[in-house]
Amino acid sequence: VTAILPIAVDGMGGDKAPGEIIEGARRAVQEVGVPVVLVGRPEELGGDHGLEVLPASEVIAMAADPASSVRTMKDSSLVRAAEAVRDGKASAMISAGNTGATMASALLRMGRIKGVRRPAIATPIPVPGGKPTVLLDAGANSECQADWLVQFAQMGAVLARERYEITAPKIGLLSIGEEAGKGNPLVKETHKLLQDASLGSAVFVGNVEGRDIMTDEVDVVVTDGFTGNVALKTLEGGMRALVNALFGVFAASDEAKAAAEVLMPGLLPLYAQLDPDSYGGAMLLGVDGVCIISHGSSSATAIVNAVRVAADMVDHDVVGLLRAAIAT
Amino acid sequence: VTAILPIAVDGMGGDKAPGEIIEGARRAVQEVGVPVVLVGRPEELGGDHGLEVLPASEVIAMAADPASSVRTMKDSSLVRAAEAVRDGKASAMISAGNTGATMASALLRMGRIKGVRRPAIATPIPVPGGKPTVLLDAGANSECQADWLVQFAQMGAVLARERYEITAPKIGLLSIGEEAGKGNPLVKETHKLLQDASLGSAVFVGNVEGRDIMTDEVDVVVTDGFTGNVALKTLEGGMRALVNALFGVFAASDEAKAAAEVLMPGLLPLYAQLDPDSYGGAMLLGVDGVCIISHGSSSATAIVNAVRVAADMVDHDVVGLLRAAIAT
């Protein structure tokens, strides 16, 4: 990893801020080997961590209105983090805070990559035993146009190649049937456009269904931000329900506990692969800089992994490659 | 169970037809205690099963175009099954065949309940340790209007009360944030309408997210058929991926196999609860008769359970109650 500019971590954002965020930033410096700057109120961030602090006096609350907060709170940690990237003082920004405000800060301060209609949230979905599937848009745009979805496909393809080393990513359009004529009007129009779109080494494999997301049948799943967010949250909820039920079975008796203990060496890697903290966060693609949106519940480990993702994106010049992909 | 009219089972529909369908119908007579009539080609259905056969010479293929098939194949098993319900010769129809053609047959032959704008597919989503959540529309209408969704809420409420004995069902509107202002235009408009809608003993709890579906926070989740189908398939795919990964862990060594054996008494009920076959199928609500749409991969057990669901709906006069709920 050769990122030299520090990665700006919003020290004030997230359910476990600032404690877990500071701890994650500190560990990231050691474990990932990149410089990190914490952004936020110096008095709350303290100095024991030994990290550089970029002061910001305001905090945008988790439930605050994104647009008006970003407009009025110019000295907020989110706005200052985005400005640090814009001004060449940081190579990337990371926040576990208000998702809408993170997007708005990045969009308003960094701007869009030239030609990008709308930035999209790209979320890696774990595939047991395989490489993750990139789902986008996972929630940035609740209403979309077909040509935006084509750009999501182009951007997702770059990510699949660079982050997950998939040489010829398979791009699928999320629908309710594999036939080209199935779906809503947005899907039907996008399907046509994707057949002729410039996707580099990626291949448009047609419509895919929700059941394909967690398989190797597809590497990038393109959809509007409403459907994508519903799919993502539904999957998270389903996994949690099943994992909780399993824990119930494992704890039901002393015999069960002993048996579960035997299975742990196999179960733990699976659990880790499905744990959202392992992925560090989602990536906001289409803004002119690296922006990682971490889960509100991010632990220190999630922040370490977010820094890892950010450093990898900087290292691979993903923003430059997105620029090239959109320009074609 | 007091249903006296037989339940019409499409003997020709489904990946495992006619073998598993015949076997399921035969078992249903014994296990559920209701009469069943098999619909289809007498020469393919045979006579060893001892069931009444309603002859139909045509079969609508799984991938056939629904509307034109139903229009042209008047002697198909699906059309004949729907006509049997319409003509008072059967109390319900069940098919594991072409979903679109099943809907079209039911809609065109039985007609809609007076006042119903569009029928919807209601699918029970298992909640480990709890009662299922009814998701509708799970795929009948890829584009919806707000007033249709209000009717889906009214119909889902009836189902939650009658099928799952939930006295005051909690109705949620699927969105991408719990606040009333979040979502796409359809969600925003529906949210307003649901606040004033007549829902009987049911309560509108506002927007819910995908992660709430498999919890006790909500009993009925209302959405358009595109989003609902994506959520359903995504959940199915996620569960399958996780269960397959678990089987991998359980089979990894002799030690693991022995440990998994110990856990089986706890795991099997959970597996059964999550198995789509346990639910028998989805219910097409809004047509003037009971219509169960079973999974294409239905086994004999799925058919037994579908007959159980159909008999229960007939017994509770769900169609009559839907009529009353829509008329208010």
XYZ file of C-alpha atoms in Angstrom:
656
model
C 0.000 0.000 0.000
C 1.569 3.248 -1.150
C -1.011 5.879 -0.178
C 0.978 8.748 1.231
C -1.707 11.324 1.968
C -3.565 10.495 5.174
C -7.045 9.000 5.155
C -9.574 11.287 6.854
C -11.730 9.425 9.382
C -14.800 11.209 10.769
C -14.206 10.800 14.492
C -17.684 11.970 15.454
C -19.895 9.747 13.273
C -21.455 6.411 14.215
C -23.265 4.804 17.113
C -19.966 3.989 18.821
C -18.196 7.321 18.186
C -15.789 8.519 19.191
C -14.399 5.567 21.215
C -14.489 2.744 18.658
C -13.684 5.105 15.802
C -10.532 6.385 17.503
C -9.502 2.856 18.393
C -10.125 1.711 14.828
C -8.130 4.610 13.379
C -5.242 3.904 15.730
C -5.222 0.217 14.854
C -5.514 0.992 11.139
C -2.236 2.906 11.170
C -0.490 -0.187 12.533
C -2.394 -2.892 10.707
C -2.889 -1.260 7.308
C 0.236 0.858 7.405
C -1.254 4.127 6.176
C -1.455 7.528 7.870
C -4.849 8.513 9.282
C -6.166 11.917 10.317
C -9.107 12.057 12.739
C -11.653 14.768 12.009
C -13.767 16.244 14.810
C -13.804 18.062 18.116
C -10.280 17.918 19.556
C -11.584 17.930 23.141
C -13.721 14.840 22.452
C -11.137 13.021 20.384
C -8.399 13.459 23.029
C -4.713 12.930 22.287
C -3.777 9.513 23.658
C -4.135 7.925 20.241
C -1.143 9.816 18.848
C -2.968 10.578 15.572
C -3.147 13.855 13.734
C -6.458 15.669 14.368
C -8.189 17.944 11.886
C -10.381 20.168 14.064
C -14.092 20.556 13.312
C -16.397 22.092 15.892
C -19.766 20.777 14.704
C -21.317 17.314 14.533
C -24.113 16.335 12.151
C -26.424 14.062 14.134
C -27.306 10.582 12.816
C -30.946 11.559 12.238
C -30.362 15.143 11.011
C -31.616 16.269 7.615
C -28.634 15.710 5.278
C -28.956 18.596 2.818
C -29.670 21.372 5.295
C -27.092 20.087 7.789
C -24.328 20.107 5.217
C -25.402 23.547 4.013
C -25.459 25.143 7.455
C -22.812 23.229 9.432
C -19.731 24.284 7.547
C -17.420 23.394 10.405
C -18.824 19.887 10.833
C -16.532 16.864 10.834
C -18.189 15.509 7.681
C -17.809 18.718 5.681
C -14.223 19.169 6.871
C -13.356 15.584 5.948
C -14.718 16.071 2.441
C -12.843 19.367 2.090
C -9.622 17.687 3.132
C -9.997 15.298 0.178
C -10.950 18.107 -2.185
C -7.976 20.203 -1.073
C -5.457 17.407 -1.476
C -4.855 17.103 2.269
C -6.374 13.633 2.518
C -6.569 10.764 0.037
C -9.989 9.514 1.139
C -12.771 10.080 3.665
C -14.521 7.551 5.887
C -17.585 8.049 8.064
C -19.875 5.782 10.088
C -22.176 8.750 10.671
C -25.273 10.057 8.915
C -25.262 8.331 5.504
C -27.190 11.040 3.695
C -24.965 13.766 5.108
C -21.848 11.792 4.180
C -23.089 11.562 0.598
C -24.082 15.241 0.530
C -20.730 16.357 1.964
C -18.796 14.321 -0.574
C -20.989 15.415 -3.455
C -21.003 19.113 -2.576
C -17.348 19.435 -1.596
C -15.602 16.959 -3.934
C -18.047 17.298 -6.806
C -18.906 14.591 -9.304
C -16.567 12.909 -11.715
C -17.076 14.606 -15.087
C -19.963 13.000 -16.943
C -21.391 11.105 -13.964
C -25.144 11.642 -13.771
C -25.523 10.487 -10.175
C -23.163 8.912 -7.656
C -24.222 5.494 -6.377
C -23.568 3.501 -3.228
C -21.768 0.255 -4.034
C -22.061 -2.410 -1.332
C -20.172 -5.704 -1.412
C -22.466 -8.650 -0.656
C -20.613 -11.648 0.747
C -20.740 -14.886 -1.211
C -19.762 -17.839 1.006
C -16.680 -19.428 -0.487
C -16.476 -16.888 -3.296
C -15.784 -13.275 -4.134
C -18.339 -10.666 -3.071
C -21.008 -9.433 -5.431
C -21.070 -5.644 -5.843
C -24.616 -4.311 -5.451
C -25.310 -0.788 -6.651
C -27.117 1.508 -6.154
C -27.662 0.398 -2.562
C -29.490 3.541 -1.545
C -28.136 6.837 -2.868
C -30.954 7.458 -5.373
C -34.454 6.271 -4.525
C -35.548 7.090 -8.070
C -33.339 6.445 -11.063
C -33.213 6.837 -14.831
C -32.014 4.134 -17.198
C -28.854 5.975 -18.255
C -27.815 6.345 -14.598
C -28.076 2.582 -14.203
C -25.812 2.123 -17.211
C -23.210 4.262 -15.449
C -23.705 2.221 -12.278
C -22.836 -0.840 -14.355
C -19.708 0.852 -15.708
C -18.618 1.944 -12.238
C -19.425 -1.404 -10.634
C -17.344 -3.133 -13.296
C -14.311 -1.011 -12.379
C -14.761 -1.882 -8.723
C -15.133 -5.612 -9.378
C -11.942 -5.575 -11.437
C -9.855 -3.440 -9.114
C -11.078 -4.430 -5.646
C -11.932 -8.059 -6.274
C -9.616 -8.869 -9.172
C -12.360 -10.232 -11.386
C -10.943 -9.921 -14.881
C -14.212 -10.006 -16.818
C -16.952 -9.139 -14.319
C -20.446 -10.457 -15.014
C -22.940 -7.582 -14.798
C -26.575 -8.413 -14.017
C -29.635 -6.186 -13.978
C -31.833 -6.922 -10.959
C -35.339 -7.890 -12.034
C -38.168 -10.306 -11.316
C -37.492 -12.786 -14.069
C -34.543 -13.578 -16.272
C -36.286 -12.929 -19.584
C -35.506 -9.534 -21.169
C -39.171 -8.538 -21.189
C -39.654 -9.062 -17.433
C -39.571 -6.223 -14.926
C -40.756 -2.660 -14.542
C -40.316 0.036 -17.218
C -36.961 1.161 -15.764
C -35.580 -2.369 -16.013
C -36.869 -2.868 -19.544
C -35.310 0.379 -20.752
C -32.040 -0.244 -18.919
C -31.850 -3.772 -20.329
C -31.854 -2.371 -23.862
C -29.229 0.259 -23.067
C -26.930 -2.220 -21.334
C -26.863 -4.479 -24.371
C -25.030 -1.754 -26.285
C -23.141 -0.122 -23.429
C -19.381 0.201 -23.242
C -18.418 -1.970 -20.270
C -14.712 -2.552 -20.863
C -13.844 -6.163 -20.090
C -17.144 -6.680 -18.246
C -20.008 -8.683 -19.718
C -23.711 -7.894 -19.414
C -25.347 -11.223 -18.557
C -28.922 -9.895 -18.647
C -31.531 -9.821 -15.922
C -30.778 -11.553 -12.647
C -33.041 -12.276 -9.694
C -32.561 -11.655 -5.997
C -31.607 -15.297 -5.470
C -28.570 -14.831 -7.732
C -26.975 -12.073 -5.631
C -25.213 -14.388 -3.185
C -23.895 -16.715 -5.881
C -21.016 -16.734 -8.359
C -23.472 -16.332 -11.242
C -23.012 -12.574 -11.163
C -20.294 -10.157 -9.957
C -22.069 -6.799 -10.208
C -25.813 -6.330 -9.646
C -27.252 -3.068 -10.928
C -30.518 -1.615 -9.657
C -32.159 1.603 -8.522
C -31.376 2.812 -4.997
C -34.803 1.960 -3.598
C -34.766 -1.655 -4.741
C -31.078 -2.020 -3.900
C -31.514 -0.739 -0.382
C -34.523 -2.990 0.210
C -32.575 -6.006 -1.071
C -29.565 -5.175 1.089
C -31.561 -4.621 4.283
C -33.709 -7.692 3.623
C -30.587 -9.800 3.285
C -29.052 -8.327 6.434
C -32.255 -8.997 8.367
C -32.560 -12.528 7.046
C -28.954 -13.366 7.913
C -29.369 -11.932 11.408
C -32.587 -13.890 11.990
C -30.968 -17.125 10.880
C -27.725 -16.571 12.794
C -29.682 -15.713 15.964
C -31.779 -18.849 15.555
C -28.589 -20.901 15.137
C -27.104 -19.399 18.293
C -30.325 -20.438 20.041
C -29.870 -24.034 18.877
C -26.180 -24.008 19.867
C -26.997 -22.772 23.391
C -29.999 -25.029 23.997
C -28.206 -27.602 26.171
C -24.760 -28.512 27.476
C -24.582 -31.203 24.822
C -25.413 -28.676 22.107
C -22.849 -26.230 23.456
C -20.139 -28.884 23.328
C -21.099 -29.851 19.787
C -21.125 -26.208 18.660
C -17.655 -25.834 20.156
C -16.392 -28.605 17.880
C -17.857 -26.834 14.844
C -16.470 -23.400 15.719
C -13.275 -23.633 13.616
C -15.523 -23.992 10.571
C -18.255 -21.608 11.670
C -16.072 -18.651 12.624
C -14.653 -17.954 9.151
C -18.191 -18.162 7.756
C -19.476 -15.801 10.424
C -16.613 -13.414 9.729
C -17.336 -13.488 6.027
C -20.977 -12.572 6.625
C -20.239 -9.921 9.258
C -20.771 -6.429 7.767
C -17.790 -5.222 9.838
C -15.503 -7.368 7.687
C -16.293 -5.239 4.663
C -15.598 -1.882 6.299
C -18.373 -0.155 4.464
C -19.946 0.800 1.227
C -18.263 2.917 -1.431
C -19.769 6.080 -2.846
C -18.872 5.872 -6.527
C -19.071 8.820 -8.891
C -17.808 11.596 -6.619
C -14.390 13.004 -7.380
C -12.597 11.307 -4.505
C -12.699 8.190 -2.381
C -15.583 8.158 0.099
C -16.373 5.157 2.307
C -19.726 4.994 4.077
C -19.431 2.686 7.062
C -22.303 1.070 8.936
C -23.691 3.207 11.787
C -22.887 0.384 14.183
C -19.231 0.163 13.080
C -16.784 -1.264 15.592
C -13.060 -0.502 15.659
C -12.556 -3.537 13.413
C -15.005 -2.110 10.882
C -13.011 1.126 10.820
C -9.760 -0.779 10.308
C -11.358 -2.549 7.367
C -12.790 0.710 6.024
C -9.295 2.206 6.049
C -8.071 -0.909 4.245
C -10.743 -0.476 1.561
C -10.001 3.250 1.206
C -6.258 2.658 0.926
C -6.824 -0.045 -1.671
C -9.053 2.256 -3.730
C -6.465 5.032 -3.558
C -3.711 2.597 -4.433
C -5.571 1.324 -7.485
C -6.555 4.864 -8.507
C -10.175 3.746 -8.679
C -11.346 7.339 -9.124
C -9.111 7.739 -12.145
C -10.358 4.457 -13.600
C -13.979 5.461 -12.974
C -13.290 8.701 -14.808
C -11.947 6.754 -17.779
C -14.845 4.252 -17.710
C -17.459 7.013 -17.718
C -15.692 8.960 -20.472
C -15.815 6.024 -22.918
C -61.731 -28.897 8.461
C -65.204 -28.869 6.944
C -64.518 -28.175 3.250
C -66.814 -30.494 1.361
C -66.134 -29.500 -2.215
C -62.887 -31.003 -3.470
C -59.737 -28.956 -3.870
C -58.569 -28.859 -7.500
C -54.880 -29.649 -7.854
C -53.213 -28.986 -11.217
C -51.588 -32.346 -11.855
C -49.519 -31.086 -14.767
C -47.786 -28.035 -13.248
C -44.380 -27.901 -11.604
C -40.869 -29.196 -12.133
C -41.786 -32.511 -10.485
C -45.182 -33.012 -12.158
C -46.984 -35.247 -12.359
C -45.235 -37.689 -9.971
C -44.759 -35.569 -6.852
C -48.024 -33.721 -7.435
C -50.045 -36.947 -7.579
C -48.254 -38.278 -4.516
C -48.882 -35.015 -2.647
C -52.564 -34.979 -3.593
C -52.960 -38.594 -2.466
C -51.258 -37.897 0.863
C -53.274 -34.708 1.364
C -56.539 -36.643 1.302
C -55.271 -38.780 4.175
C -53.299 -36.174 6.128
C -55.538 -33.120 5.717
C -58.794 -35.026 5.421
C -60.279 -33.178 2.467
C -61.307 -34.416 -0.976
C -58.953 -33.590 -3.850
C -59.542 -33.654 -7.595
C -56.547 -33.911 -9.905
C -56.759 -31.827 -13.078
C -54.891 -32.860 -16.192
C -54.332 -35.522 -18.829
C -55.921 -38.747 -17.562
C -53.368 -40.898 -19.370
C -50.473 -39.110 -17.623
C -52.119 -38.937 -14.232
C -52.922 -42.653 -14.195
C -55.409 -44.227 -11.820
C -53.418 -45.883 -9.057
C -53.877 -42.896 -6.775
C -57.603 -43.501 -6.396
C -58.391 -39.803 -6.778
C -61.059 -38.207 -8.919
C -59.610 -36.776 -12.164
C -60.955 -33.749 -13.996
C -59.765 -34.256 -17.581
C -57.875 -31.458 -19.363
C -56.017 -32.214 -22.585
C -53.585 -29.276 -22.673
C -50.621 -28.230 -20.519
C -49.339 -24.673 -20.239
C -45.548 -24.931 -20.124
C -43.575 -23.350 -17.272
C -42.022 -20.751 -19.575
C -45.045 -20.089 -21.802
C -46.502 -16.605 -22.168
C -49.253 -16.455 -19.533
C -51.866 -14.256 -21.184
C -51.822 -15.837 -24.630
C -51.605 -19.384 -23.216
C -54.673 -18.912 -21.064
C -56.517 -17.302 -23.958
C -55.765 -20.064 -26.441
C -55.468 -23.199 -24.309
C -59.026 -23.482 -23.099
C -58.691 -27.155 -22.254
C -55.524 -26.682 -20.207
C -55.293 -28.016 -16.666
C -54.914 -24.489 -15.267
C -57.969 -23.096 -17.029
C -60.040 -26.156 -16.119
C -58.976 -25.904 -12.470
C -60.027 -22.248 -12.315
C -63.321 -23.054 -14.010
C -64.008 -25.801 -11.479
C -63.784 -23.184 -8.707
C -65.893 -20.706 -10.654
C -68.565 -23.323 -11.346
C -68.789 -24.487 -7.746
C -67.242 -27.867 -8.500
C -64.111 -27.199 -6.452
C -63.513 -25.065 -3.368
C -59.988 -23.969 -4.328
C -57.280 -24.411 -6.941
C -53.598 -25.188 -6.466
C -50.812 -25.165 -9.035
C -47.040 -25.469 -8.948
C -46.935 -24.586 -12.644
C -46.471 -21.357 -14.572
C -47.114 -18.590 -11.999
C -48.258 -15.983 -14.484
C -50.633 -18.432 -16.155
C -52.010 -19.518 -12.771
C -52.763 -15.880 -11.954
C -54.247 -15.250 -15.383
C -56.442 -18.367 -15.218
C -57.751 -17.433 -11.776
C -58.307 -13.812 -12.735
C -60.012 -14.513 -16.053
C -62.163 -17.445 -14.928
C -63.004 -16.568 -11.300
C -62.930 -12.796 -11.746
C -61.989 -10.253 -9.101
C -63.719 -9.675 -5.809
C -65.955 -6.628 -6.285
C -63.985 -3.435 -5.681
C -60.535 -5.038 -5.848
C -58.270 -3.014 -8.132
C -55.633 -5.705 -8.569
C -55.084 -9.135 -7.039
C -51.807 -9.544 -5.162
C -49.599 -12.486 -4.302
C -49.289 -12.885 -0.546
C -46.277 -14.909 0.574
C -45.658 -15.953 4.172
C -42.078 -15.228 5.234
C -40.904 -17.472 8.086
C -39.861 -15.793 11.318
C -37.754 -18.170 13.435
C -39.577 -18.744 16.706
C -42.509 -16.565 15.666
C -45.454 -16.312 13.339
C -44.768 -15.690 9.644
C -44.834 -12.198 8.181
C -47.188 -11.830 5.205
C -45.423 -10.085 2.308
C -47.588 -8.696 -0.478
C -47.467 -8.032 -3.358
C -44.775 -10.643 -3.921
C -44.913 -10.398 -7.696
C -48.334 -10.110 -9.304
C -48.019 -6.429 -10.285
C -44.609 -5.096 -11.261
C -46.034 -1.556 -11.242
C -48.549 -0.422 -8.660
C -50.639 2.573 -7.639
C -50.976 3.794 -4.066
C -54.637 2.815 -3.708
C -53.815 -0.745 -4.781
C -51.271 -0.948 -1.976
C -53.932 0.184 0.499
C -56.056 -2.761 -0.623
C -53.049 -5.057 -0.273
C -52.842 -3.874 3.354
C -56.529 -4.603 3.891
C -56.237 -8.051 2.335
C -53.005 -8.874 4.156
C -54.652 -7.938 7.440
C -57.443 -10.443 6.811
C -54.907 -13.160 6.074
C -52.811 -12.426 9.172
C -55.938 -12.610 11.339
C -57.453 -15.716 9.777
C -54.439 -17.803 8.841
C -52.036 -16.815 11.616
C -54.488 -15.810 14.355
C -52.928 -12.408 14.919
C -55.710 -10.382 16.519
C -54.401 -6.919 15.689
C -51.896 -7.339 12.854
C -49.152 -4.732 12.531
C -49.070 -3.464 8.947
C -45.807 -1.976 7.642
C -45.049 -0.226 4.367
C -41.728 -1.393 2.904
C -39.352 1.516 2.408
C -35.724 2.574 2.792
C -36.047 4.419 6.084
C -38.596 4.479 8.853
C -39.391 8.194 8.627
C -42.623 9.027 6.768
C -40.763 11.204 4.245
C -38.364 8.430 3.146
C -38.887 6.338 0.037
C -39.979 6.735 -3.545
C -43.110 8.647 -4.645
C -45.298 5.515 -4.459
C -44.272 4.900 -0.848
C -44.817 8.527 0.150
C -48.301 8.603 -1.341
C -49.238 5.201 0.075
C -47.987 6.234 3.512
C -50.480 9.103 3.576
C -53.364 6.931 2.395
C -52.619 4.170 4.906
C -52.808 6.595 7.812
C -56.508 7.110 7.107
C -57.339 3.681 5.695
C -59.926 1.347 7.127
C -57.908 -1.627 8.348
C -60.294 -3.289 10.791
C -58.417 -4.451 13.863
C -55.061 -4.034 12.106
C -52.703 -1.161 12.891
C -50.558 0.741 10.396
C -47.128 1.000 12.047
C -45.577 3.168 9.321
C -42.609 2.445 7.102
C -40.539 -0.641 7.762
C -37.225 -1.733 6.268
C -36.160 -5.000 4.748
C -34.418 -6.005 7.966
C -37.779 -5.936 9.800
C -39.445 -8.556 7.583
C -38.097 -11.586 9.469
C -38.909 -10.156 12.906
C -41.989 -9.828 15.115
C -41.967 -6.044 14.602
C -44.399 -6.386 11.732
C -47.020 -8.940 10.630
C -47.921 -7.698 7.161
C -45.449 -5.975 4.821
C -46.994 -4.093 1.920
C -45.066 -3.212 -1.236
C -45.313 -3.183 -5.022
C -44.859 -6.496 -6.818
C -41.437 -5.640 -8.218
C -39.898 -4.739 -4.879
C -41.738 -7.559 -3.109
C -40.532 -10.169 -5.556
C -36.944 -8.916 -5.344
C -37.093 -8.998 -1.531
C -38.549 -12.510 -1.528
C -36.044 -13.942 -3.983
C -33.141 -12.175 -2.275
C -34.151 -13.695 1.026
C -34.530 -17.158 -0.513
C -31.108 -16.859 -2.125
C -29.479 -15.634 1.051
C -30.975 -18.429 3.124
C -29.906 -21.023 0.582
C -26.351 -19.651 0.481
C -26.072 -19.687 4.252
C -27.647 -23.122 4.674
C -25.360 -24.568 1.987
C -22.340 -23.037 3.688
C -23.462 -24.551 7.001
C -23.843 -27.972 5.418
C -20.285 -27.542 4.160
C -19.049 -26.881 7.690
C -21.045 -29.819 9.066
C -19.573 -32.203 6.501
C -15.983 -30.978 6.721
C -14.675 -33.808 8.935
C -15.822 -36.870 10.853
C -15.643 -34.815 14.037
C -17.817 -32.100 12.519
C -20.295 -34.676 11.240
C -20.644 -36.157 14.728
C -21.125 -32.713 16.271
C -23.730 -31.755 13.673
C -25.548 -35.002 14.476
C -25.866 -33.886 18.090
C -27.338 -30.551 16.989
C -29.840 -32.074 14.541
C -32.826 -32.197 16.934
C -32.542 -28.406 17.215
C -31.576 -27.727 13.613
C -34.280 -29.783 11.915
C -37.274 -27.756 13.182
C -35.454 -24.558 12.153
C -34.700 -26.000 8.727
C -38.316 -27.102 8.361
C -39.531 -23.652 9.324
C -37.343 -22.030 6.672
C -38.128 -24.593 3.967
C -40.485 -23.058 1.367
C -42.167 -26.478 1.083
C -43.474 -26.064 4.641
C -45.619 -23.158 3.559
C -47.232 -24.889 0.613
C -47.262 -21.785 -1.490
C -48.309 -18.211 -1.914
C -51.918 -17.062 -1.953
C -53.420 -15.026 -4.765
C -55.643 -12.559 -2.924
C -58.346 -10.513 -4.616
C -59.688 -13.083 -7.043
C -63.134 -14.471 -6.339
C -61.981 -17.855 -5.103
C -59.102 -19.524 -3.319
C -55.985 -19.866 -5.488
C -52.679 -21.197 -4.164
C -49.531 -20.670 -6.194
C -46.966 -23.269 -5.199
C -43.244 -23.118 -5.862
C -42.192 -24.593 -9.199
C -39.961 -27.035 -7.336
C -42.784 -28.274 -5.081
C -42.388 -31.745 -3.623
C -45.256 -33.968 -2.511
C -44.905 -32.444 0.953
C -45.312 -28.956 -0.492
C -48.524 -30.074 -2.177
C -49.837 -31.570 1.076
C -49.152 -28.234 2.765
C -50.719 -26.310 -0.104
C -53.894 -28.373 0.302
C -53.778 -27.632 4.032
C -53.512 -23.872 3.334
C -56.317 -24.018 0.768
C -58.594 -25.983 3.100
C -57.890 -23.530 5.923
C -58.714 -20.560 3.693
C -61.955 -22.202 2.579
C -62.803 -23.092 6.162
C -62.276 -19.525 7.365
C -64.158 -18.120 4.365
C -61.184 -15.871 3.638
C -62.696 -14.827 0.306
C -65.856 -13.667 2.068
C -63.812 -11.760 4.630
C -61.696 -10.163 1.900
C -64.907 -9.079 0.209
C -66.062 -7.448 3.431
C -62.673 -5.808 4.086
C -62.535 -4.272 0.608
C -66.134 -3.059 0.779
C -65.529 -0.987 3.956
